[in-house]
Coordinates of C-alpha atoms in Angstrom, one line a residue:
Chain A
X110 CA 136.0 -79.9 63.4
X111 CA 134.2 -79.3 60.2
X112 CA 132.3 -76.1 59.4
X113 CA 129.0 -78.2 59.5
X114 CA 129.8 -79.5 63.0
X115 CA 130.7 -76.0 64.2
X116 CA 127.5 -74.6 62.8
X117 CA 125.4 -77.4 64.3
X118 CA 126.8 -76.8 67.7
X119 CA 126.2 -73.0 67.4
X120 CA 122.6 -73.6 66.5
X121 CA 122.2 -76.0 69.4
X122 CA 123.8 -73.5 71.7
X123 CA 121.6 -70.7 70.4
X124 CA 118.5 -72.9 70.8
X125 CA 119.4 -73.8 74.4
X126 CA 120.0 -70.1 75.2
X127 CA 116.7 -69.2 73.5
X128 CA 114.9 -71.9 75.5
X129 CA 116.4 -70.7 78.7
X130 CA 115.4 -67.1 77.9
X131 CA 111.8 -68.3 77.2
X132 CA 111.8 -70.3 80.5
X133 CA 112.9 -67.2 82.4
X134 CA 110.5 -65.0 80.5
X135 CA 107.6 -67.2 81.5
X136 CA 108.8 -67.4 85.1
X137 CA 108.8 -63.6 85.3
X138 CA 105.4 -63.4 83.8
X139 CA 104.0 -65.9 86.2
X140 CA 105.6 -64.1 89.1
X141 CA 104.2 -60.7 88.0
X142 CA 100.8 -61.9 87.1
X143 CA 100.5 -64.1 90.1
X144 CA 101.6 -61.5 92.6
X145 CA 99.4 -58.9 91.0
X146 CA 96.3 -61.0 91.2
X147 CA 97.0 -62.5 94.6
X148 CA 97.7 -59.2 96.3
X149 CA 94.8 -57.5 94.5
X150 CA 92.6 -60.2 95.9
X151 CA 94.0 -59.8 99.4
X152 CA 93.5 -56.0 99.3
X153 CA 89.8 -56.7 98.9
X154 CA 89.9 -57.7 102.6
X155 CA 91.8 -54.5 103.7
X156 CA 90.2 -51.6 105.6
X157 CA 91.2 -48.8 107.9
X158 CA 90.9 -49.0 111.6
X159 CA 90.7 -45.8 113.5
X160 CA 91.9 -45.6 117.1
X161 CA 91.6 -42.7 119.5
X162 CA 93.2 -42.1 122.8
X163 CA 92.3 -39.5 125.4
X164 CA 94.9 -36.7 125.6
X165 CA 96.7 -36.4 128.9
X166 CA 97.4 -32.9 130.2
X167 CA 99.6 -32.6 133.3
X168 CA 99.6 -36.3 133.4
X169 CA 95.9 -36.7 133.6
X170 CA 93.1 -37.4 131.1
X171 CA 91.7 -34.0 130.0
X172 CA 88.2 -33.2 131.0
X173 CA 87.2 -31.7 127.7
X174 CA 87.1 -34.8 125.5
X175 CA 90.2 -34.0 123.4
X176 CA 91.6 -37.1 121.8
X177 CA 94.5 -38.2 119.7
X178 CA 93.4 -40.1 116.7
X179 CA 95.3 -42.5 114.4
X180 CA 94.3 -44.8 111.6
X181 CA 96.0 -48.0 110.5
X182 CA 95.5 -50.4 107.7
X183 CA 94.1 -53.8 108.8
X184 CA 93.0 -56.9 107.0
X185 CA 90.0 -59.0 108.0
X186 CA 86.8 -60.7 106.7
X187 CA 84.7 -57.8 108.1
X188 CA 86.4 -55.4 105.7
X189 CA 85.8 -57.6 102.6
X190 CA 84.5 -55.7 99.7
X191 CA 85.4 -56.7 96.1
X192 CA 83.8 -53.7 94.3
X193 CA 84.4 -50.3 96.0
X194 CA 81.2 -48.8 97.3
X195 CA 81.1 -45.8 95.0
X196 CA 81.9 -47.9 92.0
X197 CA 79.3 -50.5 93.0
X198 CA 76.6 -47.8 93.1
X199 CA 77.6 -46.4 89.8
X200 CA 77.6 -49.8 88.2
X201 CA 74.2 -50.6 89.7
X202 CA 72.8 -47.5 88.0
X203 CA 74.0 -48.9 84.6
X204 CA 71.1 -50.4 82.6
X205 CA 73.3 -53.1 81.1
X206 CA 74.5 -54.3 84.5
X207 CA 72.2 -56.8 86.1
X208 CA 71.9 -56.2 89.8
X209 CA 72.0 -59.9 90.8
X210 CA 75.1 -60.4 88.6
X211 CA 76.8 -57.5 90.2
X212 CA 76.0 -58.9 93.7
X213 CA 77.5 -62.3 92.8
X214 CA 80.5 -60.7 91.2
X215 CA 81.1 -58.6 94.3
X216 CA 81.2 -61.8 96.4
X217 CA 83.4 -63.8 94.0
X218 CA 86.0 -61.4 92.7
X219 CA 88.2 -61.2 95.7
X220 CA 88.5 -64.9 96.4
X221 CA 88.8 -65.6 92.6
X222 CA 91.8 -63.2 92.3
X223 CA 93.5 -64.9 95.2
X224 CA 92.9 -68.4 93.8
X225 CA 94.1 -67.5 90.3
X226 CA 97.1 -65.6 91.7
X227 CA 98.1 -68.7 93.6
X228 CA 97.6 -71.1 90.7
X229 CA 99.6 -68.9 88.3
X230 CA 102.4 -68.4 90.9
X231 CA 102.6 -72.2 91.6
X232 CA 102.1 -73.2 88.0
X233 CA 99.0 -75.2 88.7
X234 CA 97.0 -75.9 85.4
X235 CA 98.8 -72.9 84.0
X236 CA 97.0 -72.7 80.7
X237 CA 93.6 -72.8 82.3
X238 CA 94.6 -70.5 85.1
X239 CA 96.0 -67.9 82.7
X240 CA 92.9 -68.2 80.5
X241 CA 90.6 -67.8 83.6
X242 CA 92.7 -64.8 84.7
X243 CA 92.3 -63.3 81.3
X244 CA 88.5 -63.7 81.6
X245 CA 88.5 -62.0 85.0
X246 CA 90.4 -59.0 83.6
X247 CA 88.1 -58.9 80.6
X248 CA 85.0 -58.8 82.9
X249 CA 86.6 -56.0 84.8
X250 CA 87.2 -54.2 81.5
X251 CA 83.5 -54.5 80.7
X252 CA 82.6 -52.7 83.9
X253 CA 85.1 -49.9 83.2
X254 CA 83.7 -49.5 79.7
X255 CA 80.3 -48.9 81.2
X256 CA 81.7 -46.3 83.5
X257 CA 83.8 -44.7 80.7
X258 CA 87.1 -45.1 82.5
X259 CA 89.5 -45.3 79.5
X260 CA 92.7 -45.2 81.5
X261 CA 91.6 -48.2 83.5
X262 CA 90.6 -50.0 80.3
X263 CA 94.1 -49.4 78.9
X264 CA 95.7 -50.6 82.1
X265 CA 93.7 -53.9 82.0
X266 CA 94.6 -54.2 78.4
X267 CA 98.2 -54.4 79.4
X268 CA 97.3 -57.2 81.8
X269 CA 95.7 -59.1 78.9
X270 CA 98.8 -58.6 76.7
X271 CA 101.0 -60.1 79.5
X272 CA 98.6 -63.0 79.9
X273 CA 98.7 -63.6 76.1
X274 CA 102.5 -63.5 76.3
X275 CA 102.5 -66.0 79.1
X276 CA 100.2 -68.4 77.2
X277 CA 102.5 -68.2 74.1
X278 CA 105.4 -69.3 76.3
X279 CA 103.6 -71.9 78.3
X280 CA 105.4 -74.8 76.7
X281 CA 108.6 -73.5 78.4
X282 CA 106.9 -73.8 81.8
X283 CA 109.2 -75.1 84.5
X284 CA 109.0 -75.1 88.3
X285 CA 105.4 -76.1 88.3
X286 CA 103.3 -78.1 90.8
X287 CA 101.1 -79.5 88.1
X288 CA 102.0 -79.3 84.4
X289 CA 99.3 -81.4 82.7
X290 CA 97.0 -78.6 81.8
Chain B
X548 CA 69.8 -40.5 134.9
X549 CA 66.8 -38.9 136.6
X550 CA 63.8 -41.0 137.3
X551 CA 60.9 -40.4 135.0
X552 CA 58.1 -38.8 137.1
X553 CA 55.5 -40.4 134.9
X554 CA 56.5 -43.9 136.0
X555 CA 56.6 -43.2 139.7
X556 CA 54.0 -40.6 140.2
X557 CA 50.3 -40.7 139.4
X558 CA 50.5 -37.1 138.3
X559 CA 51.8 -37.1 134.8
X560 CA 55.0 -35.5 134.0
X561 CA 53.5 -33.1 131.6
X562 CA 50.6 -32.2 133.7
X563 CA 53.0 -31.5 136.5
X564 CA 55.1 -29.4 134.2
X565 CA 52.3 -27.3 132.9
X566 CA 50.8 -26.6 136.4
X567 CA 54.2 -26.2 137.9
X568 CA 55.6 -24.0 135.1
X569 CA 52.6 -21.7 135.3
X570 CA 52.8 -21.4 139.0
X571 CA 56.5 -20.9 139.0
X572 CA 56.6 -18.6 136.0
X573 CA 57.1 -15.5 138.1
X574 CA 60.1 -17.1 139.8
X575 CA 61.6 -18.6 136.7
X576 CA 61.3 -15.5 134.6
X577 CA 64.4 -13.5 135.0
X578 CA 66.3 -16.3 136.7
X579 CA 67.8 -18.1 133.8
X580 CA 70.7 -19.5 135.9
X581 CA 68.1 -21.6 137.8
X582 CA 66.8 -22.9 134.5
X583 CA 70.2 -23.8 133.4
X584 CA 70.8 -26.1 136.3
X585 CA 67.5 -27.9 136.9
X586 CA 65.9 -30.6 134.7
X587 CA 62.3 -29.9 135.4
X588 CA 60.9 -32.2 132.8
X589 CA 63.4 -35.0 132.7
X590 CA 62.4 -37.8 130.3
X591 CA 62.9 -41.5 130.7
X592 CA 66.1 -43.2 129.5
X593 CA 64.8 -43.3 126.0
X594 CA 64.1 -39.8 124.7
X595 CA 61.4 -39.6 122.1
X596 CA 62.2 -36.9 119.5
X597 CA 60.6 -35.5 116.4
X598 CA 62.1 -33.5 113.6
X599 CA 60.4 -30.4 112.2
X600 CA 62.2 -29.7 109.0
X601 CA 63.9 -32.5 107.1
X602 CA 66.2 -30.7 104.7
X603 CA 70.0 -30.7 104.4
X604 CA 70.5 -29.6 108.0
X605 CA 68.3 -32.3 109.4
X606 CA 70.5 -34.8 107.6
X607 CA 73.6 -33.3 109.2
X608 CA 72.0 -33.4 112.7
X609 CA 70.7 -37.0 112.2
X610 CA 74.1 -38.1 111.1
X611 CA 75.4 -36.9 114.5
X612 CA 72.4 -38.0 116.5
X613 CA 72.5 -41.6 115.3
X614 CA 75.7 -42.0 117.3
X615 CA 74.0 -41.0 120.5
X616 CA 72.3 -43.9 122.3
X617 CA 68.8 -43.8 123.9
X618 CA 67.0 -41.7 121.3
X619 CA 63.7 -42.9 119.7
X620 CA 62.9 -41.1 116.5
X621 CA 59.1 -40.9 116.8
X622 CA 58.1 -38.5 114.1
X623 CA 59.3 -36.4 111.2
X624 CA 57.6 -33.4 109.7
X625 CA 58.2 -31.5 106.4
X626 CA 56.1 -29.9 103.8
X627 CA 58.1 -31.5 101.0
X628 CA 57.2 -35.2 100.5
X629 CA 60.6 -36.1 99.1
X630 CA 62.5 -34.8 102.1
X631 CA 59.9 -36.4 104.4
X632 CA 60.5 -39.7 102.7
X633 CA 64.2 -39.3 102.9
X634 CA 64.2 -38.7 106.7
X635 CA 61.7 -41.6 107.2
X636 CA 64.0 -43.8 105.1
X637 CA 67.1 -42.9 106.9
X638 CA 65.6 -43.7 110.3
X639 CA 64.1 -46.9 109.1
X640 CA 67.4 -48.0 107.5
X641 CA 69.4 -47.1 110.6
X642 CA 67.1 -48.3 113.4
X643 CA 64.6 -50.6 111.7
X644 CA 61.4 -48.9 112.8
X645 CA 59.1 -46.4 111.1
X646 CA 58.7 -42.8 112.4
X647 CA 55.3 -41.2 112.0
X648 CA 55.2 -38.7 109.1
X649 CA 53.5 -35.3 109.1
X650 CA 53.3 -32.3 106.8
X651 CA 52.1 -29.9 109.3
X652 CA 54.0 -29.1 112.5
X653 CA 50.9 -28.1 114.6
X654 CA 49.2 -31.4 113.6
X655 CA 52.3 -33.3 114.7
X656 CA 52.5 -31.6 118.0
X657 CA 48.9 -32.2 118.8
X658 CA 49.0 -35.8 117.7
X659 CA 52.3 -36.9 119.2
X660 CA 51.3 -36.6 122.8
X661 CA 54.3 -38.3 124.4
X662 CA 57.2 -36.6 122.7
X663 CA 60.0 -35.4 124.9
X664 CA 61.9 -33.1 122.5
X665 CA 61.6 -31.5 119.1
X666 CA 64.5 -30.8 116.8
X667 CA 63.7 -27.7 114.7
X668 CA 65.7 -27.5 111.5
X669 CA 63.4 -25.3 109.4
X670 CA 64.1 -22.0 107.6
X671 CA 65.0 -19.2 109.9
X672 CA 61.6 -17.4 109.6
X673 CA 59.9 -20.5 111.0
X674 CA 62.2 -21.1 114.0
X675 CA 60.3 -18.9 116.4
X676 CA 56.9 -20.4 115.6
X677 CA 58.1 -24.0 115.6
X678 CA 60.1 -23.5 118.8
X679 CA 57.3 -21.6 120.6
X680 CA 54.6 -24.1 119.6
X681 CA 56.8 -27.0 120.7
X682 CA 57.6 -25.4 124.1
X683 CA 54.0 -24.5 124.6
X684 CA 53.1 -28.1 123.9
X685 CA 55.4 -29.2 126.7
X686 CA 58.4 -30.4 124.5
X687 CA 62.0 -29.5 125.0
X688 CA 63.5 -27.9 121.9
X689 CA 66.8 -28.1 120.0
X690 CA 66.7 -25.3 117.4
X691 CA 69.0 -24.4 114.6
X692 CA 70.8 -21.1 114.7
X693 CA 70.1 -18.3 113.8
X694 CA 67.4 -18.2 116.4
X695 CA 65.1 -16.2 114.2
X696 CA 65.2 -13.8 111.2
X697 CA 64.0 -10.9 113.4
X698 CA 65.2 -9.9 116.8
X699 CA 61.6 -9.7 118.1
X700 CA 61.0 -13.4 117.1
X701 CA 64.2 -14.3 118.9
X702 CA 63.1 -12.4 122.0
X703 CA 59.8 -14.4 121.9
X704 CA 61.7 -17.7 122.0
X705 CA 63.6 -16.7 125.1
X706 CA 60.3 -15.6 126.8
X707 CA 58.6 -18.8 125.9
X708 CA 61.5 -21.0 127.0
X709 CA 61.7 -19.2 130.3
X710 CA 57.9 -19.1 130.9
X711 CA 57.5 -22.8 130.2
X712 CA 60.6 -23.8 132.1
X713 CA 61.6 -26.2 129.4
X714 CA 65.0 -26.6 127.8
X715 CA 65.7 -24.8 124.6
X716 CA 69.2 -25.3 123.1
X717 CA 70.2 -23.2 120.1
X718 CA 72.6 -24.9 117.8
X719 CA 75.7 -22.8 118.2
X720 CA 77.5 -26.1 118.1
X721 CA 81.0 -24.7 118.7
X722 CA 80.0 -24.0 122.3
X723 CA 80.1 -27.8 123.0
X724 CA 83.1 -28.5 120.8
X725 CA 86.0 -29.7 123.1
X726 CA 88.6 -27.8 121.0
X727 CA 86.7 -24.6 121.4
X728 CA 85.9 -25.2 125.1
X729 CA 89.5 -26.1 125.9
X730 CA 90.9 -23.1 123.9
X731 CA 88.6 -20.6 125.7
X732 CA 88.8 -22.0 129.2
X733 CA 92.5 -23.1 129.3
X734 CA 94.5 -21.2 126.7
X735 CA 92.8 -17.8 126.6
X736 CA 91.2 -17.4 130.0
X737 CA 93.2 -19.5 132.4
X738 CA 96.7 -19.4 130.9
X739 CA 96.1 -16.1 129.0
X740 CA 98.5 -17.2 126.3
X741 CA 97.4 -14.3 124.1
X742 CA 98.2 -11.7 126.7
X743 CA 95.9 -8.8 126.3
X744 CA 93.6 -9.5 123.4
X745 CA 93.1 -6.3 121.5
X746 CA 91.9 -7.4 118.1
X747 CA 89.7 -10.2 116.7
X748 CA 89.5 -11.2 113.2
X749 CA 87.0 -13.7 111.8
X750 CA 85.8 -14.7 108.4
X751 CA 83.9 -17.1 106.3
X752 CA 84.9 -16.9 102.7
X753 CA 82.9 -19.1 100.4
X754 CA 83.3 -19.7 96.7
X755 CA 80.9 -18.6 94.1
X756 CA 80.3 -22.2 93.2
X757 CA 79.4 -23.1 96.8
X758 CA 77.0 -20.1 97.0
X759 CA 74.9 -20.9 93.9
X760 CA 71.1 -21.2 94.0
X761 CA 69.7 -24.6 94.9
X762 CA 67.6 -26.2 92.2
X763 CA 65.8 -29.5 92.2
X764 CA 63.5 -31.4 89.9
X765 CA 60.3 -29.3 89.9
X766 CA 58.2 -32.4 90.2
X767 CA 59.3 -32.9 93.9
X768 CA 58.6 -29.4 95.0
X769 CA 55.3 -28.9 97.0
X770 CA 52.4 -27.3 95.0
X771 CA 52.0 -23.6 94.9
X772 CA 49.1 -23.6 97.4
X773 CA 51.2 -25.5 100.0
X774 CA 54.2 -23.2 99.4
X775 CA 52.0 -20.1 100.0
X776 CA 50.4 -21.6 103.1
X777 CA 53.8 -22.0 104.6
X778 CA 55.1 -18.6 103.7
X779 CA 56.9 -19.1 100.4
X780 CA 56.0 -17.0 97.4
X781 CA 57.3 -19.6 95.0
X782 CA 59.6 -22.6 94.5
X783 CA 62.7 -20.4 94.3
X784 CA 61.9 -18.9 97.7
X785 CA 61.3 -22.3 99.1
X786 CA 64.6 -23.7 98.0
X787 CA 66.7 -20.5 98.4
X788 CA 65.1 -18.8 101.5
X789 CA 68.5 -17.7 102.7
X790 CA 68.6 -15.0 100.1
X791 CA 65.3 -13.3 101.0
X792 CA 65.0 -10.6 103.6
X793 CA 61.6 -11.7 104.9
X794 CA 62.8 -15.3 105.4
X795 CA 66.4 -15.0 106.6
X796 CA 69.1 -12.7 107.8
X797 CA 71.4 -13.4 104.8
X798 CA 75.0 -14.6 104.9
X799 CA 76.0 -12.4 107.9
X800 CA 73.4 -14.2 109.9
X801 CA 73.6 -17.6 108.2
X802 CA 77.4 -18.0 108.4
X803 CA 78.5 -15.1 110.6
X804 CA 76.3 -16.1 113.5
X805 CA 78.5 -19.0 114.4
X806 CA 81.6 -17.0 114.5
X807 CA 80.4 -13.7 116.0
X808 CA 79.0 -15.9 118.7
X809 CA 82.5 -17.2 119.4
X810 CA 83.8 -13.6 119.6
X811 CA 81.2 -12.9 122.3
X812 CA 81.6 -16.2 124.1
X813 CA 85.4 -16.1 124.3
X814 CA 85.4 -12.4 125.5
X815 CA 82.5 -13.0 127.9
X816 CA 81.0 -9.8 126.6
X817 CA 78.9 -8.2 123.9
X818 CA 79.9 -5.3 121.6
X819 CA 79.1 -1.7 122.3
X820 CA 78.9 -0.7 118.7
X821 CA 78.8 -2.0 115.1
X822 CA 79.6 -0.4 111.8
X823 CA 79.3 -2.4 108.6
X824 CA 79.5 -2.3 104.9
X825 CA 77.9 -4.7 102.4
X826 CA 76.9 -5.0 98.8
X827 CA 75.4 -7.2 96.2
X828 CA 78.6 -7.6 94.1
X829 CA 78.2 -10.9 92.3
X830 CA 74.7 -12.2 93.1
X831 CA 73.1 -8.9 92.2
X832 CA 69.5 -10.1 92.1
X833 CA 69.6 -11.4 95.6
X834 CA 67.9 -9.4 98.4
X835 CA 70.7 -9.9 100.9
X836 CA 74.2 -8.6 100.6
X837 CA 76.5 -11.3 99.3
X838 CA 79.6 -9.6 100.8
X839 CA 79.6 -8.0 104.2
X840 CA 82.3 -6.6 106.4
X841 CA 81.6 -5.5 110.0
X842 CA 83.6 -4.0 112.8
X843 CA 82.4 -4.5 116.4
X844 CA 83.8 -2.6 119.4
X845 CA 83.9 -4.1 122.8
X846 CA 84.8 -2.7 126.2
X847 CA 85.8 -5.9 128.1
X848 CA 86.5 -6.2 131.8
X849 CA 89.3 -8.7 131.1
X850 CA 91.2 -7.2 128.1
X851 CA 90.0 -3.6 127.9
X852 CA 88.9 -2.2 124.6
X853 CA 88.8 -4.8 121.8
X854 CA 88.0 -4.4 118.1
X855 CA 86.6 -7.3 116.1
X856 CA 86.6 -7.4 112.3
X857 CA 84.4 -10.0 110.6
X858 CA 83.8 -10.6 107.0
X859 CA 81.5 -13.0 105.1
X860 CA 82.3 -13.2 101.4
X861 CA 80.4 -15.4 99.0
X862 CA 82.4 -14.3 96.0
X863 CA 85.7 -16.0 96.9
X864 CA 87.0 -18.9 99.0
X865 CA 90.5 -17.4 99.2
X866 CA 92.0 -16.1 102.4
X867 CA 92.2 -19.2 104.5
X868 CA 88.7 -20.6 104.8
X869 CA 86.7 -19.9 107.9
X870 CA 88.1 -19.2 111.4
X871 CA 88.0 -16.8 114.4
X872 CA 91.3 -15.3 115.4
X873 CA 92.0 -13.8 118.9
X874 CA 95.1 -11.5 118.5
X875 CA 96.9 -10.5 121.7
X876 CA 100.1 -8.8 122.7
X877 CA 101.8 -12.2 123.4
X878 CA 100.1 -14.6 121.0
X879 CA 97.3 -15.3 118.6
X880 CA 94.9 -18.1 118.6
X881 CA 93.2 -18.7 115.3
X882 CA 90.6 -21.4 115.8
X883 CA 88.3 -23.1 113.3
X884 CA 86.0 -26.2 113.3
X885 CA 88.5 -27.4 110.7
X886 CA 91.9 -28.3 112.1
X887 CA 93.6 -27.1 109.0
X888 CA 92.5 -23.5 109.7
X889 CA 93.5 -23.7 113.3
X890 CA 96.8 -22.0 114.2
X891 CA 98.4 -20.7 117.4
X892 CA 101.3 -18.3 117.3
X893 CA 103.6 -17.0 120.0
X894 CA 105.0 -13.4 119.6
X895 CA 108.7 -13.4 119.6
X896 CA 108.9 -11.2 122.6
X897 CA 106.4 -13.1 124.7
X898 CA 107.3 -15.3 127.7
X899 CA 108.3 -18.8 126.7
X900 CA 105.6 -21.4 126.2
X901 CA 108.0 -24.3 126.8
X902 CA 106.4 -25.2 130.2
X903 CA 103.0 -25.3 128.5
X904 CA 104.4 -27.7 125.9
X905 CA 106.0 -29.9 128.6
X906 CA 102.6 -30.1 130.3
X907 CA 101.0 -30.9 126.9
X908 CA 98.7 -27.9 127.1
X909 CA 100.1 -27.0 123.7
X910 CA 102.0 -28.8 121.0
X911 CA 104.8 -27.0 119.1
X912 CA 104.5 -27.3 115.3
X913 CA 107.3 -25.2 114.1
X914 CA 110.0 -23.1 115.6
X915 CA 110.3 -19.6 114.2
X916 CA 111.8 -19.5 110.7
X917 CA 114.6 -17.1 109.9
X918 CA 113.5 -13.8 108.4
X919 CA 113.5 -13.7 104.6
X920 CA 116.0 -11.1 103.6
X921 CA 115.5 -11.5 99.9
X922 CA 112.5 -9.2 99.3
X923 CA 111.9 -7.6 102.6
X924 CA 113.4 -4.6 104.4
X925 CA 114.7 -6.1 107.7
X926 CA 114.1 -3.0 109.8
X927 CA 110.4 -2.9 108.9
X928 CA 109.8 -6.6 109.4
X929 CA 108.4 -8.2 112.6
X930 CA 110.4 -11.2 114.0
X931 CA 109.0 -14.6 112.9
X932 CA 106.4 -16.4 115.1
X933 CA 106.5 -19.8 116.6
X934 CA 103.7 -22.0 115.6
X935 CA 101.7 -24.3 117.9
X936 CA 98.7 -26.6 117.8
X937 CA 96.0 -27.8 120.2
X938 CA 96.9 -31.0 122.1
X939 CA 94.1 -33.0 120.6
X940 CA 91.1 -33.2 118.3
X941 CA 87.4 -33.9 118.2
X942 CA 86.8 -37.3 116.8
X943 CA 83.1 -37.0 116.3
X944 CA 80.8 -35.1 113.9
X945 CA 81.0 -31.4 114.9
X946 CA 77.4 -31.3 115.9
X947 CA 77.4 -34.4 118.1
X948 CA 78.8 -32.8 121.3
X949 CA 76.2 -30.1 121.3
X950 CA 73.4 -32.6 120.8
X951 CA 74.9 -34.8 123.5
X952 CA 74.9 -31.8 125.8
X953 CA 71.2 -31.3 125.0
X954 CA 70.2 -34.9 125.7
X955 CA 72.4 -35.1 128.8
X956 CA 70.6 -32.0 130.1
X957 CA 67.3 -33.6 129.5
X958 CA 68.5 -36.5 131.6
X959 CA 69.6 -34.3 134.3
X960 CA 73.3 -34.9 133.8
X961 CA 74.4 -31.5 132.4
X962 CA 73.4 -27.9 131.9
X963 CA 72.8 -26.5 128.4
X964 CA 75.8 -24.9 126.8
X965 CA 73.7 -22.5 124.8
X966 CA 70.2 -22.0 126.1
X967 CA 67.8 -19.5 124.5
X968 CA 68.9 -16.5 126.6
X969 CA 72.6 -17.2 126.1
X970 CA 72.1 -17.5 122.4
X971 CA 70.0 -14.4 122.2
X972 CA 72.5 -12.3 124.1
X973 CA 75.2 -13.5 121.7
X974 CA 73.1 -13.2 118.5
X975 CA 71.5 -9.8 119.3
X976 CA 74.4 -7.7 117.8
X977 CA 74.2 -9.7 114.6
X978 CA 70.7 -8.3 113.9
X979 CA 72.2 -4.8 113.7
X980 CA 74.8 -5.6 111.0
X981 CA 72.5 -5.4 108.0
X982 CA 70.8 -2.2 109.2
X983 CA 74.3 -0.6 109.7
X984 CA 75.4 -1.6 106.3
X985 CA 72.1 -0.6 104.7
X986 CA 72.1 2.9 106.2
X987 CA 75.9 3.2 106.2
X988 CA 75.5 4.1 109.9
X989 CA 77.6 3.6 113.0
X990 CA 75.3 2.0 115.6
X991 CA 75.9 2.5 119.3
X992 CA 74.5 -0.6 120.8
X993 CA 72.5 -0.3 124.1
X994 CA 70.3 -2.5 126.2
X995 CA 67.5 -1.4 124.0
X996 CA 69.2 -3.0 121.0
X997 CA 70.6 -6.1 122.8
X998 CA 68.4 -7.2 125.7
X999 CA 65.5 -9.6 125.7
X1000 CA 63.4 -6.8 127.1
X1001 CA 64.8 -4.2 124.8
X1002 CA 62.3 -2.3 122.6
X1003 CA 64.3 -1.7 119.5
X1004 CA 63.7 -3.9 116.4
X1005 CA 66.1 -4.2 113.5
X1006 CA 65.3 -4.4 109.8
X1007 CA 66.5 -7.5 108.2

C-alpha cells in the first residue's frame, strides 16, 4: 500500500468519524431542544390540586372542623395558562406590549411549544421547526427585556445558540420522519 | 334555617323586633345567655349585608365572606371614593351585581330598609357609633375588634346590643378557629395536658418595615372638609389613625387585643391586676407607645394563681412571630394563627402522652433530643422536651369560621362565639394597659374597671 492510498483511507476514515459525530451532535440537540420545548408546553397545563380530609380522633370525625390538607400537581385543560398571572399583569402594564397581542400569545404559546417540541424531536421539517422555535424564544426574550429580567434573557440566549448549532448541523440529520424541509 | 317571619306573618319582622325588643328589654337586659341562644330576628336564607368601612380590613373580611353561600352584598359605605369603588368592583367582579354605594353610614342605614346585617370595619373610634346606629336601625352587626377606643364606648355597644335584642359579634376571630377551639376544649381543659398552668406568655413582634406609616397618592384622599366631618384632623390621621390616642388604643389594643382575649378565654377568667411599661422608642413622634410590655395576674378557679406576660413590639420581628403560650407544670401549648409558630411540648417528668398520640389527639413531631454537653453545664440544664403538634389544620381563611358562626347564628343554627358582652369582658383589661404604662402604676382591677356597669373610665 502506497503512502497516498494510506493517506486517502485515513482522510476517508476521519471524514466518516466526523460525519458520525455531527449526526450524533444533531441528534442530541434535537433531543434536548425537543424535550425542553415539549415539556415546557405541557407544564402550561399543570396546576396544584388541594385536597382536604377531616381528621379522625378516637376513630371518629372530629367536631371542630380540623382537617388534614395535601396538595398534588395535576395536569388538565382547566389549569392552562401560558403566561404566569403575575408576569401577565406586569407585561400588560408595559406600554410597548399591546394587550390584544398578549392575550393571543397567552393562548398560543403553550400549544406552540408542544407542537414545535414534537416536530423537532421527530425531525419533521427540521429547518423550519428549528427556525420557528428560535422565533418563539426570541419573542419570549422580548417580554423579558421589557421586564428587565437579565438572567432570563441570558438563559434564552443559550437556547438560541443551541438552535443555531442545530441548524448548522441539519445536513447531518438522520432518524427523521420528514427530511424535505 | 329558621323561617323568615316577614314571609309568613303580616306583622313585619322588623316591626315585630322593635316592639318585641322594647317590651322585652327589661327581661333581656342582664340575661345575655338568653340572647346567645335565640335568633330573635332570623333573616331569610339570603342574608342582605352592607359594609361600613371599605379599607384593608374590609378586603380581608370580604375575601373570607365570598366563600360563604347565601349572602347578598347590598351596600358599601366609605368616605374615600377610591376604597368605595374598590369594594364595589370586588363585589361586582365576584358576584356580577352592583351594590349600592354610600359615603355616609347614617344615610345608608336610613335608605337600605331591608338590610339584615352590617359589617363594621371602620377605625376604632367609629366602631361604637356605627354599631349602635346599626343595631338601633334593626340590623345585626359584625364589628371589628377592638370594640372601641374607649371603655365607655365599648360599654355602650353591649348595652345597645342587649337592649335591641339583636346579634352583635365582635371579630375576635380566633374564638371560632377550629385549632383554637380544639386546643382550649380538648387539650387544655378536658385532657389538661399542661397540668397546672402557672404562666402565660404572648407576643406580637412586628418589624419596623411592617409598622411604617401608610401613605397614598394625595389625589385619592377625601377633601379636608370631609375628613374633619368624620373626625380626622388631616390626611395623616385618616390613613394612620392607629397611632393617635383619640382614634385608637395603639398597638396594645390593635394587636394585643386578639391575644389577651385568648388568655382570658382559655383561662375562663379575667385578670385581677395589670402593670405595664411602654415607650416611644423608634416611632418617637407617634402618640401611642410603639413598644409595650404588660403583666396580668389572675386568680383562676381551675389553675390557681396565674401570671401572664404580654409584649407588643413594633421595632423588631425577632422572637418567633406572634403566639400565645400556656405554660404548665406538665406541658406547654404555644398556639398561633400561623402553624409555624404553634408548638406543643411535654415536660420530661410529665405522664406519657402516648395514649393521646394513639387516639390522634396529638401528633408527635420530635422525640426529646439529647442534651448538648458542649457549651452547657449539665447540672443546671433542664431535660429536653418532646415536641408535638395539633392533629389538623384550618383550611380556610382565618376569618371565615367566625363569619360563618355569625351568619349561622342569624339563621338560627348556632350561637355567637363572641357576642358584645363576651368581647367586652375580655377586652376590658386591655383598656387599663396604657394607663398603667403611662402612670407607671400597678392597677388592681375591680368590677368598677371591668364590668359593663362599672363606673371607671380609662385614658387611651
